[in-house]
Amino acid sequence: MAGFNTTAIHAITENENEAIVPPIYLASTFGQPHTGEEGEFEYQRGGNPTRAKAEQAMATIEGASFARVYATGMGASAAAMGMLQAGDTLLMGMPVYGGNYRFGTIELPKRGVKTRFIGDLAQLSDADFDETVKMVFFETPTNPTLRVADIERVAEIAHRHGALVVVDNTFMTPYLQRPLELGADITVQSATKYLGGHGDLLAGVAATNSAELDQELFKAQLISGNVLPPMDSYRLLQNVKTLGIRLDRQQANTEQIVQFLTGHESVARVLTAGSANEAEREIQARQASGIGALFSFQLKEGANMKAFLDALEVFEFAVSLGGIESLICLPATMTQGAYSAEHLEEFGVEENLIRVAVGIENVEDLIADLDRALTAAFSSAA
């Protein structure tokens, strides 16, 4: 079996005229045979050759039978959660990205679907299921607290009750973690993040090994028009080829930065995938290849947050993650800004929690930037 980088680069093996990269088809409509049958492609919303190539590549790197690409990461999540029907219940592991939270608290209730939040999936049991529970949706590691859930265990319990398991694998990507192989029914990812990798593309991916579920994911594209355009499909095809080497550098940078911050006199705590307790550390080591390239931390009491942020020169204060540039944000008011005050407190998204998305810059420059900002935070406070 070929390695991940080889697979990502050579995921598409058949292109016109022996071209090394696939052509871009911008046509909105395609000529049809006169026999009354539909051609392979009819109208861009229903299918496009460039998008089909992108979906083939995403399925290949995921190790999945099928994949669908959407205009955004939320498009992929909405396609999966949108399978639920009136009277169904969704179990949502918490915390999750604010967009997923909005879908569960604003959109699903309009459809007659109830969302029930689970703060610690390690405590998930048969008692959490009744005949209305049709899906469990969760991230691991979680955004932004980096809590880890045992995908295999959750899938075993959920499947016992006939519920689907959807894992948001944005943080780990199929390079570091493969939920379908651990029992998940569907994986979703914001391809805006690591798969796209350059902060200039919006896209989403949903993958599955079930032909029946794939048809539901396709219907979500066809009915809503939530599809990835040809130009963006092409860019995703090209960008994902460097996923492995980008993440290698990002994760190596992350490990050194975490080491610098851990035990630092100005830092109260550092949260990484598996850091919560020994059980989660073991799960992360078993089901993923490393801690990824995102972590969170908190400054000690008395810090001047504005001075800290103002002193940063390399890190940009912005939402998102997974790109080659390093970013810092405050989840409580940014990525999780849609949360109720009660849920922010209940699920550990504290006001002074800082989320760090590490890029591929020289790690000594990133550490120097943080060191300068930490000094400023407490010099100003004094």
mmCIF file of C-alpha atoms in Angstrom:
data_model
loop_
_atom_site.group_PDB
_atom_site.id
_atom_site.type_symbol
_atom_site.label_atom_id
_atom_site.label_comp_id
_atom_site.label_asym_id
_atom_site.label_seq_id
_atom_site.Cartn_x
_atom_site.Cartn_y
_atom_site.Cartn_z
ATOM 1 C CA MET A 1 0.000 0.000 0.000
ATOM 2 C CA ALA A 2 1.391 3.403 -0.980
ATOM 3 C CA GLY A 3 2.201 5.992 1.684
ATOM 4 C CA PHE A 4 -0.102 8.921 2.377
ATOM 5 C CA ASN A 5 1.862 11.545 0.432
ATOM 6 C CA THR A 6 2.119 9.297 -2.624
ATOM 7 C CA THR A 7 -1.594 8.544 -2.398
ATOM 8 C CA ALA A 8 -2.531 12.224 -2.085
ATOM 9 C CA ILE A 9 -0.371 13.251 -5.042
ATOM 10 C CA HIS A 10 -1.500 10.411 -7.304
ATOM 11 C CA ALA A 11 -5.135 10.128 -6.176
ATOM 12 C CA ILE A 12 -6.291 11.101 -9.670
ATOM 13 C CA THR A 13 -4.771 8.769 -12.252
ATOM 14 C CA GLU A 14 -6.799 9.500 -15.385
ATOM 15 C CA ASN A 15 -6.790 12.939 -17.002
ATOM 16 C CA GLU A 16 -7.403 14.070 -20.554
ATOM 17 C CA ASN A 17 -4.435 14.216 -22.933
ATOM 18 C CA GLU A 18 -2.103 12.691 -20.326
ATOM 19 C CA ALA A 19 -2.188 15.983 -18.383
ATOM 20 C CA ILE A 20 -0.453 15.768 -15.007
ATOM 21 C CA VAL A 21 -3.168 17.913 -13.416
ATOM 22 C CA PRO A 22 -6.866 17.708 -14.325
ATOM 23 C CA PRO A 23 -8.542 20.330 -16.517
ATOM 24 C CA ILE A 24 -11.091 22.749 -15.089
ATOM 25 C CA TYR A 25 -14.597 22.440 -16.504
ATOM 26 C CA LEU A 26 -16.500 25.703 -16.013
ATOM 27 C CA ALA A 27 -19.585 24.748 -18.031
ATOM 28 C CA SER A 28 -22.909 25.237 -16.259
ATOM 29 C CA THR A 29 -24.647 22.716 -18.507
ATOM 30 C CA PHE A 30 -23.664 19.735 -20.664
ATOM 31 C CA GLY A 31 -25.050 18.423 -23.947
ATOM 32 C CA GLN A 32 -27.205 15.307 -23.595
ATOM 33 C CA PRO A 33 -27.681 12.214 -25.794
ATOM 34 C CA HIS A 34 -30.797 12.132 -27.994
ATOM 35 C CA THR A 35 -31.849 8.738 -26.720
ATOM 36 C CA GLY A 36 -33.784 10.076 -23.734
ATOM 37 C CA GLU A 37 -31.104 8.998 -21.269
ATOM 38 C CA GLU A 38 -29.052 11.400 -19.179
ATOM 39 C CA GLY A 39 -25.341 11.802 -19.821
ATOM 40 C CA GLU A 40 -22.799 11.423 -17.039
ATOM 41 C CA PHE A 41 -23.005 15.181 -16.439
ATOM 42 C CA GLU A 42 -26.101 17.256 -17.106
ATOM 43 C CA TYR A 43 -26.036 20.465 -15.040
ATOM 44 C CA GLN A 44 -23.263 21.742 -12.778
ATOM 45 C CA ARG A 45 -25.324 21.596 -9.576
ATOM 46 C CA GLY A 46 -25.889 17.891 -10.101
ATOM 47 C CA GLY A 47 -22.362 17.074 -11.229
ATOM 48 C CA ASN A 48 -19.220 18.531 -12.729
ATOM 49 C CA PRO A 49 -16.095 16.710 -13.984
ATOM 50 C CA THR A 50 -13.711 18.833 -11.910
ATOM 51 C CA ARG A 51 -15.783 18.408 -8.770
ATOM 52 C CA ALA A 52 -16.017 14.674 -9.459
ATOM 53 C CA LYS A 53 -12.199 14.530 -9.534
ATOM 54 C CA ALA A 54 -12.021 16.371 -6.227
ATOM 55 C CA GLU A 55 -14.516 13.952 -4.697
ATOM 56 C CA GLN A 56 -12.543 11.003 -6.018
ATOM 57 C CA ALA A 57 -9.359 12.392 -4.466
ATOM 58 C CA MET A 58 -11.034 13.099 -1.117
ATOM 59 C CA ALA A 59 -12.413 9.564 -0.963
ATOM 60 C CA THR A 60 -8.985 8.149 -1.827
ATOM 61 C CA ILE A 61 -7.080 9.975 0.894
ATOM 62 C CA GLU A 62 -9.850 9.210 3.389
ATOM 63 C CA GLY A 63 -9.766 5.520 2.509
ATOM 64 C CA ALA A 64 -13.500 5.833 1.867
ATOM 65 C CA SER A 65 -15.751 4.412 -0.819
ATOM 66 C CA PHE A 66 -17.458 7.767 -1.393
ATOM 67 C CA ALA A 67 -16.921 11.475 -0.747
ATOM 68 C CA ARG A 68 -18.867 14.640 -1.512
ATOM 69 C CA VAL A 69 -17.477 18.170 -1.525
ATOM 70 C CA TYR A 70 -19.445 21.252 -0.503
ATOM 71 C CA ALA A 71 -19.099 25.009 -0.665
ATOM 72 C CA THR A 72 -18.027 25.232 2.993
ATOM 73 C CA GLY A 73 -17.221 23.035 5.958
ATOM 74 C CA MET A 74 -20.601 23.895 7.463
ATOM 75 C CA GLY A 75 -22.116 22.700 4.199
ATOM 76 C CA ALA A 76 -20.684 19.249 4.872
ATOM 77 C CA SER A 77 -21.863 19.230 8.489
ATOM 78 C CA ALA A 78 -25.313 20.460 7.460
ATOM 79 C CA ALA A 79 -25.565 17.701 4.845
ATOM 80 C CA ALA A 80 -24.860 15.069 7.496
ATOM 81 C CA MET A 81 -27.054 16.470 10.260
ATOM 82 C CA GLY A 82 -29.691 17.341 7.683
ATOM 83 C CA MET A 83 -30.495 13.643 7.295
ATOM 84 C CA LEU A 84 -32.379 13.819 10.598
ATOM 85 C CA GLN A 85 -36.158 14.031 10.449
ATOM 86 C CA ALA A 86 -38.919 15.427 12.634
ATOM 87 C CA GLY A 87 -39.103 13.494 15.878
ATOM 88 C CA ASP A 88 -35.433 12.463 15.808
ATOM 89 C CA THR A 89 -32.883 13.330 18.477
ATOM 90 C CA LEU A 90 -29.250 14.275 17.865
ATOM 91 C CA LEU A 91 -26.620 13.669 20.527
ATOM 92 C CA MET A 92 -23.955 16.344 20.066
ATOM 93 C CA GLY A 93 -20.608 15.951 21.835
ATOM 94 C CA MET A 94 -19.449 19.201 23.380
ATOM 95 C CA PRO A 95 -17.809 21.531 22.882
ATOM 96 C CA VAL A 96 -18.051 21.777 19.097
ATOM 97 C CA TYR A 97 -17.357 24.469 16.547
ATOM 98 C CA GLY A 98 -19.829 27.333 16.873
ATOM 99 C CA GLY A 99 -21.297 26.723 13.417
ATOM 100 C CA ASN A 100 -22.227 23.151 14.324
ATOM 101 C CA TYR A 101 -23.689 24.429 17.593
ATOM 102 C CA ARG A 102 -25.817 26.941 15.656
ATOM 103 C CA PHE A 103 -27.118 24.185 13.389
ATOM 104 C CA GLY A 104 -28.069 22.096 16.402
ATOM 105 C CA THR A 105 -29.709 24.927 18.328
ATOM 106 C CA ILE A 106 -31.257 27.057 15.560
ATOM 107 C CA GLU A 107 -31.819 25.011 12.400
ATOM 108 C CA LEU A 108 -32.632 21.527 13.693
ATOM 109 C CA PRO A 109 -35.411 22.702 16.051
ATOM 110 C CA LYS A 110 -37.160 24.258 13.016
ATOM 111 C CA ARG A 111 -37.226 20.775 11.501
ATOM 112 C CA GLY A 112 -38.645 19.155 14.626
ATOM 113 C CA VAL A 113 -35.293 17.614 15.611
ATOM 114 C CA LYS A 114 -34.146 17.747 19.225
ATOM 115 C CA THR A 115 -30.468 18.250 20.098
ATOM 116 C CA ARG A 116 -29.134 16.919 23.365
ATOM 117 C CA PHE A 117 -25.626 17.900 24.440
ATOM 118 C CA ILE A 118 -23.109 15.442 25.881
ATOM 119 C CA GLY A 119 -20.236 17.109 27.716
ATOM 120 C CA ASP A 120 -18.071 14.039 28.236
ATOM 121 C CA LEU A 121 -18.365 11.215 25.728
ATOM 122 C CA ALA A 122 -16.330 8.996 28.039
ATOM 123 C CA GLN A 123 -19.540 8.821 30.086
ATOM 124 C CA LEU A 124 -21.732 7.914 27.088
ATOM 125 C CA SER A 125 -23.787 4.816 27.869
ATOM 126 C CA ASP A 126 -26.837 2.859 26.735
ATOM 127 C CA ALA A 127 -28.929 5.037 29.063
ATOM 128 C CA ASP A 128 -28.315 8.023 26.750
ATOM 129 C CA PHE A 129 -30.248 6.329 23.945
ATOM 130 C CA ASP A 130 -33.933 5.887 23.294
ATOM 131 C CA GLU A 131 -35.822 5.117 20.102
ATOM 132 C CA THR A 132 -35.624 8.775 18.965
ATOM 133 C CA VAL A 133 -31.800 9.034 18.999
ATOM 134 C CA LYS A 134 -30.690 8.647 15.383
ATOM 135 C CA MET A 135 -27.268 10.271 15.302
ATOM 136 C CA VAL A 136 -24.221 11.097 17.417
ATOM 137 C CA PHE A 137 -22.189 14.037 16.111
ATOM 138 C CA PHE A 138 -18.880 14.983 17.712
ATOM 139 C CA GLU A 139 -15.366 16.289 17.227
ATOM 140 C CA THR A 140 -12.242 14.681 18.575
ATOM 141 C CA PRO A 141 -10.214 16.503 19.673
ATOM 142 C CA THR A 142 -12.837 19.079 20.615
ATOM 143 C CA ASN A 143 -12.786 22.712 19.627
ATOM 144 C CA PRO A 144 -11.273 24.516 21.561
ATOM 145 C CA THR A 145 -10.678 22.449 24.712
ATOM 146 C CA LEU A 146 -8.918 19.535 22.934
ATOM 147 C CA ARG A 147 -10.829 16.840 24.809
ATOM 148 C CA VAL A 148 -10.517 13.405 23.224
ATOM 149 C CA ALA A 149 -13.288 10.852 22.653
ATOM 150 C CA ASP A 150 -12.852 7.162 21.900
ATOM 151 C CA ILE A 151 -14.353 6.887 18.401
ATOM 152 C CA GLU A 152 -14.477 3.091 18.457
ATOM 153 C CA ARG A 153 -16.303 3.001 21.795
ATOM 154 C CA VAL A 154 -18.827 5.680 20.814
ATOM 155 C CA ALA A 155 -19.530 3.887 17.528
ATOM 156 C CA GLU A 156 -20.045 0.556 19.293
ATOM 157 C CA ILE A 157 -22.616 2.024 21.703
ATOM 158 C CA ALA A 158 -24.406 4.101 19.064
ATOM 159 C CA HIS A 159 -24.649 1.253 16.571
ATOM 160 C CA ARG A 160 -26.124 -0.964 19.244
ATOM 161 C CA HIS A 161 -29.076 1.423 19.206
ATOM 162 C CA GLY A 162 -29.233 1.940 15.446
ATOM 163 C CA ALA A 163 -27.813 5.472 15.562
ATOM 164 C CA LEU A 164 -25.400 6.894 13.000
ATOM 165 C CA VAL A 165 -21.998 8.234 14.072
ATOM 166 C CA VAL A 166 -20.660 11.387 12.438
ATOM 167 C CA VAL A 167 -17.152 12.557 13.350
ATOM 168 C CA ASP A 168 -15.877 16.026 12.525
ATOM 169 C CA ASN A 169 -12.260 15.225 11.679
ATOM 170 C CA THR A 170 -11.188 18.763 10.740
ATOM 171 C CA PHE A 171 -8.457 19.027 13.376
ATOM 172 C CA MET A 172 -6.762 15.713 12.628
ATOM 173 C CA THR A 173 -7.553 15.129 8.920
ATOM 174 C CA PRO A 174 -7.230 11.618 7.441
ATOM 175 C CA TYR A 175 -3.451 12.059 7.597
ATOM 176 C CA LEU A 176 -3.467 11.843 11.406
ATOM 177 C CA GLN A 177 -6.778 10.120 12.213
ATOM 178 C CA ARG A 178 -9.153 7.858 10.257
ATOM 179 C CA PRO A 179 -12.587 7.719 11.921
ATOM 180 C CA LEU A 180 -14.212 5.512 9.279
ATOM 181 C CA GLU A 181 -11.738 2.774 10.096
ATOM 182 C CA LEU A 182 -12.709 3.128 13.772
ATOM 183 C CA GLY A 183 -16.436 2.653 13.140
ATOM 184 C CA ALA A 184 -17.751 6.096 12.202
ATOM 185 C CA ASP A 185 -20.440 6.126 9.517
ATOM 186 C CA ILE A 186 -19.575 9.561 8.128
ATOM 187 C CA THR A 187 -16.654 11.918 8.530
ATOM 188 C CA VAL A 188 -16.997 15.614 7.848
ATOM 189 C CA GLN A 189 -14.246 18.171 7.527
ATOM 190 C CA SER A 190 -13.880 21.834 6.867
ATOM 191 C CA ALA A 191 -11.525 21.598 3.895
ATOM 192 C CA THR A 192 -11.044 25.330 4.386
ATOM 193 C CA LYS A 193 -8.595 24.314 7.082
ATOM 194 C CA TYR A 194 -5.779 21.758 6.643
ATOM 195 C CA LEU A 195 -6.968 20.178 3.398
ATOM 196 C CA GLY A 196 -6.973 23.544 1.625
ATOM 197 C CA GLY A 197 -4.150 24.709 3.830
ATOM 198 C CA HIS A 198 -3.492 28.235 2.565
ATOM 199 C CA GLY A 199 -6.251 30.386 4.056
ATOM 200 C CA ASP A 200 -7.727 31.237 0.649
ATOM 201 C CA LEU A 201 -10.345 28.546 0.016
ATOM 202 C CA LEU A 202 -13.745 27.666 1.486
ATOM 203 C CA ALA A 203 -14.738 24.009 1.120
ATOM 204 C CA GLY A 204 -16.197 21.059 2.991
ATOM 205 C CA VAL A 205 -15.963 17.279 2.649
ATOM 206 C CA ALA A 206 -18.194 14.442 3.819
ATOM 207 C CA ALA A 207 -17.035 10.854 3.320
ATOM 208 C CA THR A 208 -18.613 7.450 3.949
ATOM 209 C CA ASN A 209 -18.372 3.782 3.038
ATOM 210 C CA SER A 210 -22.143 3.440 2.697
ATOM 211 C CA ALA A 211 -23.713 3.817 -0.755
ATOM 212 C CA GLU A 212 -27.042 4.622 0.893
ATOM 213 C CA LEU A 213 -25.568 7.416 3.024
ATOM 214 C CA ASP A 214 -23.614 8.717 0.051
ATOM 215 C CA GLN A 215 -26.876 9.144 -1.856
ATOM 216 C CA GLU A 216 -28.250 11.188 1.041
ATOM 217 C CA LEU A 217 -25.125 13.340 0.992
ATOM 218 C CA PHE A 218 -25.544 13.785 -2.769
ATOM 219 C CA LYS A 219 -29.186 14.797 -2.344
ATOM 220 C CA ALA A 220 -28.046 17.519 0.043
ATOM 221 C CA GLN A 221 -25.894 18.911 -2.765
ATOM 222 C CA LEU A 222 -28.577 18.600 -5.429
ATOM 223 C CA ILE A 223 -31.482 19.991 -3.432
ATOM 224 C CA SER A 224 -29.708 22.839 -1.627
ATOM 225 C CA GLY A 225 -27.240 23.768 -4.370
ATOM 226 C CA ASN A 226 -24.527 23.483 -1.729
ATOM 227 C CA VAL A 227 -21.723 22.448 -4.100
ATOM 228 C CA LEU A 228 -18.047 23.275 -4.533
ATOM 229 C CA PRO A 229 -17.483 25.299 -7.729
ATOM 230 C CA PRO A 230 -15.063 23.983 -10.383
ATOM 231 C CA MET A 231 -12.250 26.487 -9.682
ATOM 232 C CA ASP A 232 -12.347 25.734 -5.959
ATOM 233 C CA SER A 233 -12.537 22.010 -6.655
ATOM 234 C CA TYR A 234 -9.365 22.293 -8.707
ATOM 235 C CA ARG A 235 -7.578 24.263 -5.999
ATOM 236 C CA LEU A 236 -8.570 21.718 -3.362
ATOM 237 C CA LEU A 237 -7.242 18.957 -5.615
ATOM 238 C CA GLN A 238 -3.884 20.693 -5.849
ATOM 239 C CA ASN A 239 -3.593 21.925 -2.260
ATOM 240 C CA VAL A 240 -4.331 18.572 -0.640
ATOM 241 C CA LYS A 241 -1.262 17.087 -2.300
ATOM 242 C CA THR A 242 0.946 18.870 0.252
ATOM 243 C CA LEU A 243 -1.228 18.055 3.279
ATOM 244 C CA GLY A 244 1.214 15.532 4.717
ATOM 245 C CA ILE A 245 4.325 17.664 4.499
ATOM 246 C CA ARG A 246 2.497 20.745 5.783
ATOM 247 C CA LEU A 247 1.078 18.895 8.769
ATOM 248 C CA ASP A 248 4.442 17.308 9.559
ATOM 249 C CA ARG A 249 5.958 20.789 9.884
ATOM 250 C CA GLN A 250 2.941 22.216 11.717
ATOM 251 C CA GLN A 251 2.849 19.387 14.239
ATOM 252 C CA ALA A 252 6.609 19.566 14.836
ATOM 253 C CA ASN A 253 6.295 23.318 15.432
ATOM 254 C CA THR A 254 3.364 22.725 17.769
ATOM 255 C CA GLU A 255 5.258 20.239 19.892
ATOM 256 C CA GLN A 256 8.125 22.691 20.426
ATOM 257 C CA ILE A 257 5.814 25.602 21.211
ATOM 258 C CA VAL A 258 3.834 23.511 23.696
ATOM 259 C CA GLN A 259 7.085 22.519 25.360
ATOM 260 C CA PHE A 260 8.058 26.203 25.631
ATOM 261 C CA LEU A 261 4.718 27.225 27.149
ATOM 262 C CA THR A 262 4.338 24.268 29.514
ATOM 263 C CA GLY A 263 5.675 25.342 32.880
ATOM 264 C CA HIS A 264 6.266 28.922 31.721
ATOM 265 C CA GLU A 265 5.960 31.331 34.628
ATOM 266 C CA SER A 266 3.264 33.364 32.832
ATOM 267 C CA VAL A 267 1.124 30.423 31.649
ATOM 268 C CA ALA A 268 -1.549 28.834 33.831
ATOM 269 C CA ARG A 269 -2.167 25.744 31.702
ATOM 270 C CA VAL A 270 -1.768 24.333 28.204
ATOM 271 C CA LEU A 271 -4.436 22.155 26.579
ATOM 272 C CA THR A 272 -3.430 19.663 23.893
ATOM 273 C CA ALA A 273 -5.084 16.564 22.475
ATOM 274 C CA GLY A 274 -4.829 13.992 25.252
ATOM 275 C CA SER A 275 -3.644 16.365 27.986
ATOM 276 C CA ALA A 276 -6.857 16.235 30.043
ATOM 277 C CA ASN A 277 -6.057 12.907 31.715
ATOM 278 C CA GLU A 278 -4.204 9.664 31.236
ATOM 279 C CA ALA A 279 -7.193 7.891 29.690
ATOM 280 C CA GLU A 280 -7.534 10.509 26.949
ATOM 281 C CA ARG A 281 -3.791 10.495 26.376
ATOM 282 C CA GLU A 282 -3.977 6.745 25.761
ATOM 283 C CA ILE A 283 -6.956 7.118 23.409
ATOM 284 C CA GLN A 284 -5.254 9.854 21.399
ATOM 285 C CA ALA A 285 -2.098 7.773 21.073
ATOM 286 C CA ARG A 286 -4.125 4.760 19.952
ATOM 287 C CA GLN A 287 -6.435 6.379 17.397
ATOM 288 C CA ALA A 288 -4.326 9.257 16.034
ATOM 289 C CA SER A 289 -0.761 9.928 14.883
ATOM 290 C CA GLY A 290 0.230 12.787 17.166
ATOM 291 C CA ILE A 291 -1.476 15.765 18.773
ATOM 292 C CA GLY A 292 -2.092 17.779 15.616
ATOM 293 C CA ALA A 293 -1.249 21.429 15.135
ATOM 294 C CA LEU A 294 -3.789 23.212 17.300
ATOM 295 C CA PHE A 295 -3.780 23.777 21.047
ATOM 296 C CA SER A 296 -5.141 26.182 23.646
ATOM 297 C CA PHE A 297 -3.659 27.851 26.706
ATOM 298 C CA GLN A 298 -4.475 30.321 29.446
ATOM 299 C CA LEU A 299 -2.395 33.088 30.945
ATOM 300 C CA LYS A 300 -1.997 33.378 34.692
ATOM 301 C CA GLU A 301 -4.168 35.773 36.645
ATOM 302 C CA GLY A 302 -3.357 39.422 36.206
ATOM 303 C CA ALA A 303 -2.376 39.269 32.550
ATOM 304 C CA ASN A 304 -3.293 42.122 30.221
ATOM 305 C CA MET A 305 -4.836 40.300 27.254
ATOM 306 C CA LYS A 306 -4.856 43.351 25.003
ATOM 307 C CA ALA A 307 -1.161 43.946 25.631
ATOM 308 C CA PHE A 308 -0.484 40.289 24.862
ATOM 309 C CA LEU A 309 -2.323 40.476 21.546
ATOM 310 C CA ASP A 310 -0.875 43.866 20.607
ATOM 311 C CA ALA A 311 2.671 42.563 21.074
ATOM 312 C CA LEU A 312 2.269 39.700 18.605
ATOM 313 C CA GLU A 313 4.049 40.285 15.301
ATOM 314 C CA VAL A 314 4.069 36.848 13.625
ATOM 315 C CA PHE A 315 0.828 35.361 14.937
ATOM 316 C CA GLU A 316 -2.263 36.966 13.405
ATOM 317 C CA PHE A 317 -5.328 37.556 15.594
ATOM 318 C CA ALA A 318 -7.975 35.820 13.491
ATOM 319 C CA VAL A 319 -10.389 32.884 13.382
ATOM 320 C CA SER A 320 -9.770 29.711 11.364
ATOM 321 C CA LEU A 321 -6.881 27.279 11.455
ATOM 322 C CA GLY A 322 -4.945 24.815 9.349
ATOM 323 C CA GLY A 323 -3.251 27.290 7.039
ATOM 324 C CA ILE A 324 0.465 27.868 6.653
ATOM 325 C CA GLU A 325 0.186 31.082 8.695
ATOM 326 C CA SER A 326 -0.018 30.882 12.490
ATOM 327 C CA LEU A 327 -3.193 32.293 14.048
ATOM 328 C CA ILE A 328 -4.442 33.071 17.543
ATOM 329 C CA CYS A 329 -8.035 33.657 18.620
ATOM 330 C CA LEU A 330 -10.240 33.923 21.705
ATOM 331 C CA PRO A 331 -12.887 31.205 21.200
ATOM 332 C CA ALA A 332 -15.374 32.470 23.790
ATOM 333 C CA THR A 333 -16.077 35.586 21.725
ATOM 334 C CA MET A 334 -15.022 34.357 18.288
ATOM 335 C CA THR A 335 -15.359 30.720 17.151
ATOM 336 C CA GLN A 336 -17.780 29.840 19.985
ATOM 337 C CA GLY A 337 -19.473 33.232 20.054
ATOM 338 C CA ALA A 338 -22.844 31.610 19.306
ATOM 339 C CA TYR A 339 -22.800 29.669 22.599
ATOM 340 C CA SER A 340 -25.094 30.657 25.425
ATOM 341 C CA ALA A 341 -23.317 31.933 28.528
ATOM 342 C CA GLU A 342 -24.403 28.780 30.329
ATOM 343 C CA HIS A 343 -22.897 26.502 27.694
ATOM 344 C CA LEU A 344 -19.624 28.443 27.596
ATOM 345 C CA GLU A 345 -19.251 27.822 31.309
ATOM 346 C CA GLU A 346 -20.562 24.251 31.288
ATOM 347 C CA PHE A 347 -18.266 23.066 28.527
ATOM 348 C CA GLY A 348 -15.083 24.849 29.613
ATOM 349 C CA VAL A 349 -14.811 27.597 26.995
ATOM 350 C CA GLU A 350 -13.460 30.226 29.367
ATOM 351 C CA GLU A 351 -13.226 33.896 28.473
ATOM 352 C CA ASN A 352 -9.431 33.973 28.735
ATOM 353 C CA LEU A 353 -8.845 30.743 26.789
ATOM 354 C CA ILE A 354 -6.482 31.373 23.868
ATOM 355 C CA ARG A 355 -6.601 29.042 20.853
ATOM 356 C CA VAL A 356 -3.437 28.686 18.785
ATOM 357 C CA ALA A 357 -3.360 27.360 15.219
ATOM 358 C CA VAL A 358 0.265 26.723 14.310
ATOM 359 C CA GLY A 359 1.605 27.319 10.819
ATOM 360 C CA ILE A 360 4.836 26.424 9.056
ATOM 361 C CA GLU A 361 6.943 29.456 9.968
ATOM 362 C CA ASN A 362 10.342 28.938 11.601
ATOM 363 C CA VAL A 363 9.514 27.709 15.068
ATOM 364 C CA GLU A 364 12.132 29.910 16.744
ATOM 365 C CA ASP A 365 10.328 32.956 15.351
ATOM 366 C CA LEU A 366 6.990 31.726 16.662
ATOM 367 C CA ILE A 367 8.417 31.070 20.113
ATOM 368 C CA ALA A 368 10.118 34.471 20.187
ATOM 369 C CA ASP A 369 6.811 36.103 19.229
ATOM 370 C CA LEU A 370 4.968 34.396 22.075
ATOM 371 C CA ASP A 371 7.770 35.155 24.513
ATOM 372 C CA ARG A 372 7.600 38.856 23.617
ATOM 373 C CA ALA A 373 3.818 38.865 24.008
ATOM 374 C CA LEU A 374 3.937 37.105 27.373
ATOM 375 C CA THR A 375 6.418 39.679 28.653
ATOM 376 C CA ALA A 376 4.183 42.494 27.433
ATOM 377 C CA ALA A 377 1.087 40.954 29.062
ATOM 378 C CA PHE A 378 2.609 41.065 32.505
ATOM 379 C CA SER A 379 4.777 44.167 32.143
ATOM 380 C CA SER A 380 1.638 46.090 31.242
ATOM 381 C CA ALA A 381 -0.325 44.443 34.022
ATOM 382 C CA ALA A 382 2.268 45.542 36.544
#
